[in-house]
PDB file of C-alpha atoms in Angstrom:
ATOM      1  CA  UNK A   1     -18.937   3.847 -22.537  1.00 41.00           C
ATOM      2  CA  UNK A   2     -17.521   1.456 -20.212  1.00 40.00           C
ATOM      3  CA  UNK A   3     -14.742   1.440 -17.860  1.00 44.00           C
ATOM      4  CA  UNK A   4     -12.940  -1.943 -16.393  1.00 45.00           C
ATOM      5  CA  UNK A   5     -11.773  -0.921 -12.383  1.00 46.00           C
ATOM      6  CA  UNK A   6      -9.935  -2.998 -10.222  1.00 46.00           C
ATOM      7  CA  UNK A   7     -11.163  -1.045  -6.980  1.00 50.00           C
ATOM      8  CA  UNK A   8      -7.633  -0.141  -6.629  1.00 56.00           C
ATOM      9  CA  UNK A   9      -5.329   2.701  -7.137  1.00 61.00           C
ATOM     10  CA  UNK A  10      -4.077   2.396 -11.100  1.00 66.00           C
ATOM     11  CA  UNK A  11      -0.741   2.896 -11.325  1.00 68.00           C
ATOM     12  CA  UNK A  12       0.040   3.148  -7.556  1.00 79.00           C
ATOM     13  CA  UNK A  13       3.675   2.203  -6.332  1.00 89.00           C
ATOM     14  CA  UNK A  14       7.146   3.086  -6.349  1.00 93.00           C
ATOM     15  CA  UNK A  15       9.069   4.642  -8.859  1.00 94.00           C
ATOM     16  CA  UNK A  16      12.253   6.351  -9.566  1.00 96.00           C
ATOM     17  CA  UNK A  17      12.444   9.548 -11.618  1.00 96.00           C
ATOM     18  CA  UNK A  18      16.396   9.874 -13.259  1.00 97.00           C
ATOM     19  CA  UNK A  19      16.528  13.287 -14.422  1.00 97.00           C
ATOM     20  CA  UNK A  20      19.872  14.514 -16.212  1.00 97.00           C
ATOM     21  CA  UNK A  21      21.925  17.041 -13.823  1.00 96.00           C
ATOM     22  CA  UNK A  22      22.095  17.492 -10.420  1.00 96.00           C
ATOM     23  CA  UNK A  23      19.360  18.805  -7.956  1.00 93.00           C
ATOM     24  CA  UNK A  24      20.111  20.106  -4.677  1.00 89.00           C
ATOM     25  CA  UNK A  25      18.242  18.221  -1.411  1.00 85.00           C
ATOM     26  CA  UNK A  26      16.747  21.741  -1.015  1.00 86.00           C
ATOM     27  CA  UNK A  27      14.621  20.403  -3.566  1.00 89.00           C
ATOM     28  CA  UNK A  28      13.131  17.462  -1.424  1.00 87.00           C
ATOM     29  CA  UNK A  29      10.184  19.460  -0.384  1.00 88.00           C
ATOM     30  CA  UNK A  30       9.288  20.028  -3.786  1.00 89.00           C
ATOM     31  CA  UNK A  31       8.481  16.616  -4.821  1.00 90.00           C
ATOM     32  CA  UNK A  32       6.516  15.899  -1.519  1.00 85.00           C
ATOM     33  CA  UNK A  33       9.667  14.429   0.574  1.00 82.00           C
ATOM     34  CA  UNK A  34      10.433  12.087  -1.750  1.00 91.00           C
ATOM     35  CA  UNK A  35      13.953  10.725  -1.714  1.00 92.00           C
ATOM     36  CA  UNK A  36      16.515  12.599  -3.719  1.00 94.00           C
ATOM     37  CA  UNK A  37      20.057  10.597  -4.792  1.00 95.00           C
ATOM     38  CA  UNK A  38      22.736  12.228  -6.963  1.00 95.00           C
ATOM     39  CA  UNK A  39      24.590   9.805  -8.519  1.00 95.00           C
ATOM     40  CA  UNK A  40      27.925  10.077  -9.449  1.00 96.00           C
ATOM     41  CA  UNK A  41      27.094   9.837 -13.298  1.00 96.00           C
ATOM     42  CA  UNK A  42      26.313  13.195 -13.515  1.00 96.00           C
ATOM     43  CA  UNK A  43      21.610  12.250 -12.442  1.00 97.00           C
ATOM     44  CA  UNK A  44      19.794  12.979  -9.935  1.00 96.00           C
ATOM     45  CA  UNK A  45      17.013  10.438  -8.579  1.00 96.00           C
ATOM     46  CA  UNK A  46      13.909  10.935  -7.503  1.00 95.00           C
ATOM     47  CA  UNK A  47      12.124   7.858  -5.755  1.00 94.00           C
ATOM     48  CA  UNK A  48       9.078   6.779  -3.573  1.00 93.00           C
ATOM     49  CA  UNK A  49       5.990   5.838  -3.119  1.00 92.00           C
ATOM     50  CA  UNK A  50       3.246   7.494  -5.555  1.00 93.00           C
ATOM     51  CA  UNK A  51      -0.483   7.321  -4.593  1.00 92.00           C
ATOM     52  CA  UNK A  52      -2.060   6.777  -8.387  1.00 92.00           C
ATOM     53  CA  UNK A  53      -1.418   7.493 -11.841  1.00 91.00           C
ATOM     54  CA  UNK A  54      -3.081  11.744 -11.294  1.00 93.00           C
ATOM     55  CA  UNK A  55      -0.401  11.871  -8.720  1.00 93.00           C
ATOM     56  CA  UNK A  56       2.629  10.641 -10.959  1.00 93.00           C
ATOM     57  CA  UNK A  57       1.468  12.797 -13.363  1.00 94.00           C
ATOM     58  CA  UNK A  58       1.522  15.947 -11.085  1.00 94.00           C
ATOM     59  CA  UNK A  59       4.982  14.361 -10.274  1.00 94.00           C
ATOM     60  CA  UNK A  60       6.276  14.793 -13.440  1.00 95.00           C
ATOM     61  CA  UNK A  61       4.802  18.162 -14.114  1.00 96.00           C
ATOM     62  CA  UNK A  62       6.985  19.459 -11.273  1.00 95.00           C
ATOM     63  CA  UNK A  63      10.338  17.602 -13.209  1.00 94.00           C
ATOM     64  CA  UNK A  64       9.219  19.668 -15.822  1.00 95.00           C
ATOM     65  CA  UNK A  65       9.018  22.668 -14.359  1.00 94.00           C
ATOM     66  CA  UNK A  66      12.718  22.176 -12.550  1.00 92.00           C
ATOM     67  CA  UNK A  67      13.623  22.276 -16.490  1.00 93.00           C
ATOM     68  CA  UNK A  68      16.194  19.217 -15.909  1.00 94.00           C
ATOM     69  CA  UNK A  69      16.014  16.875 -18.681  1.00 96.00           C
ATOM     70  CA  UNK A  70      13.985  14.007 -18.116  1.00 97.00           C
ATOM     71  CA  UNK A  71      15.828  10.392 -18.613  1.00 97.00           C
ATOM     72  CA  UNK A  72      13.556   7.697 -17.297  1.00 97.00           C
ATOM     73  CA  UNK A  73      10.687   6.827 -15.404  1.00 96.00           C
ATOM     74  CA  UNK A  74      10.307   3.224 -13.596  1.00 95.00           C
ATOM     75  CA  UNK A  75       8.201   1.613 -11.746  1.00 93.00           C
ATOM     76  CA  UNK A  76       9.984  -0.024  -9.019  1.00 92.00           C
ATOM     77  CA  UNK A  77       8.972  -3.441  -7.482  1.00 82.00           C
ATOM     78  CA  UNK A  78       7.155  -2.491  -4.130  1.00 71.00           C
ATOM     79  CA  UNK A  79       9.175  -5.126  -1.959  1.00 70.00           C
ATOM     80  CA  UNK A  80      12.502  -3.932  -3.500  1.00 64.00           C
ATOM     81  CA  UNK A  81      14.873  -1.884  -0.456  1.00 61.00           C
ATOM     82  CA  UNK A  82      14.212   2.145  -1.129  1.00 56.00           C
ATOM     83  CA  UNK A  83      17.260   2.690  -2.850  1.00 54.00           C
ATOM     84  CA  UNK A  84      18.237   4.291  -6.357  1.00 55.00           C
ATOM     85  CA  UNK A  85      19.573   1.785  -8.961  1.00 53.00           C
ATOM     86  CA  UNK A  86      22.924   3.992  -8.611  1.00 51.00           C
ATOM     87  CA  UNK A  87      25.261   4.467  -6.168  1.00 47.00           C
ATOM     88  CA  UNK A  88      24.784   8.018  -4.602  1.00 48.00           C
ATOM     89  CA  UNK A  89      27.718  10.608  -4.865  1.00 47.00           C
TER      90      UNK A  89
END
């Protein structure tokens, strides 16, 4: 069995979570102080910086638990501002 490494983290960078409903900032904590946004179209964002791939995994283990529905995941270019793709409400 072989396996190709790039000495980095796989999958490390930003992303934003969308998530249908609204979350309160209470919440923050939860997802280890990443940022929360509700936007005015009725999601809620999630965004920052993830270590690796077993991190965004745990990540989204912990949308799943919330029990709001899930609408995207992206990764986010790393030099991009942190802000959500939607104006906050």
């Amino acid at each position: 069995m072989s396996e190709t490494t790039t000495g980095g983290h796989p999958e490390a960078g930003r992303y934003e979570i969308r998530l249908r409903g609204h979350l309160d900032a209470r919440w923050a904590a939860w997802f280890d102080g990443m940022s929360l946004t509700n936007a005015s179209n009725g999601t809620t964002v999630i965004s920052g910086p993830v270590l690796d791939q077993a991190a965004l995994y745990g990540l989204l283990q912990k949308v799943r638990d919330v029990g709001l529905p899930l609408v995207s995941v992206t990764q986010v270019d790393p030099g991009r501002p942190d802000v959500p793709t939607v104006a906050p409400r």
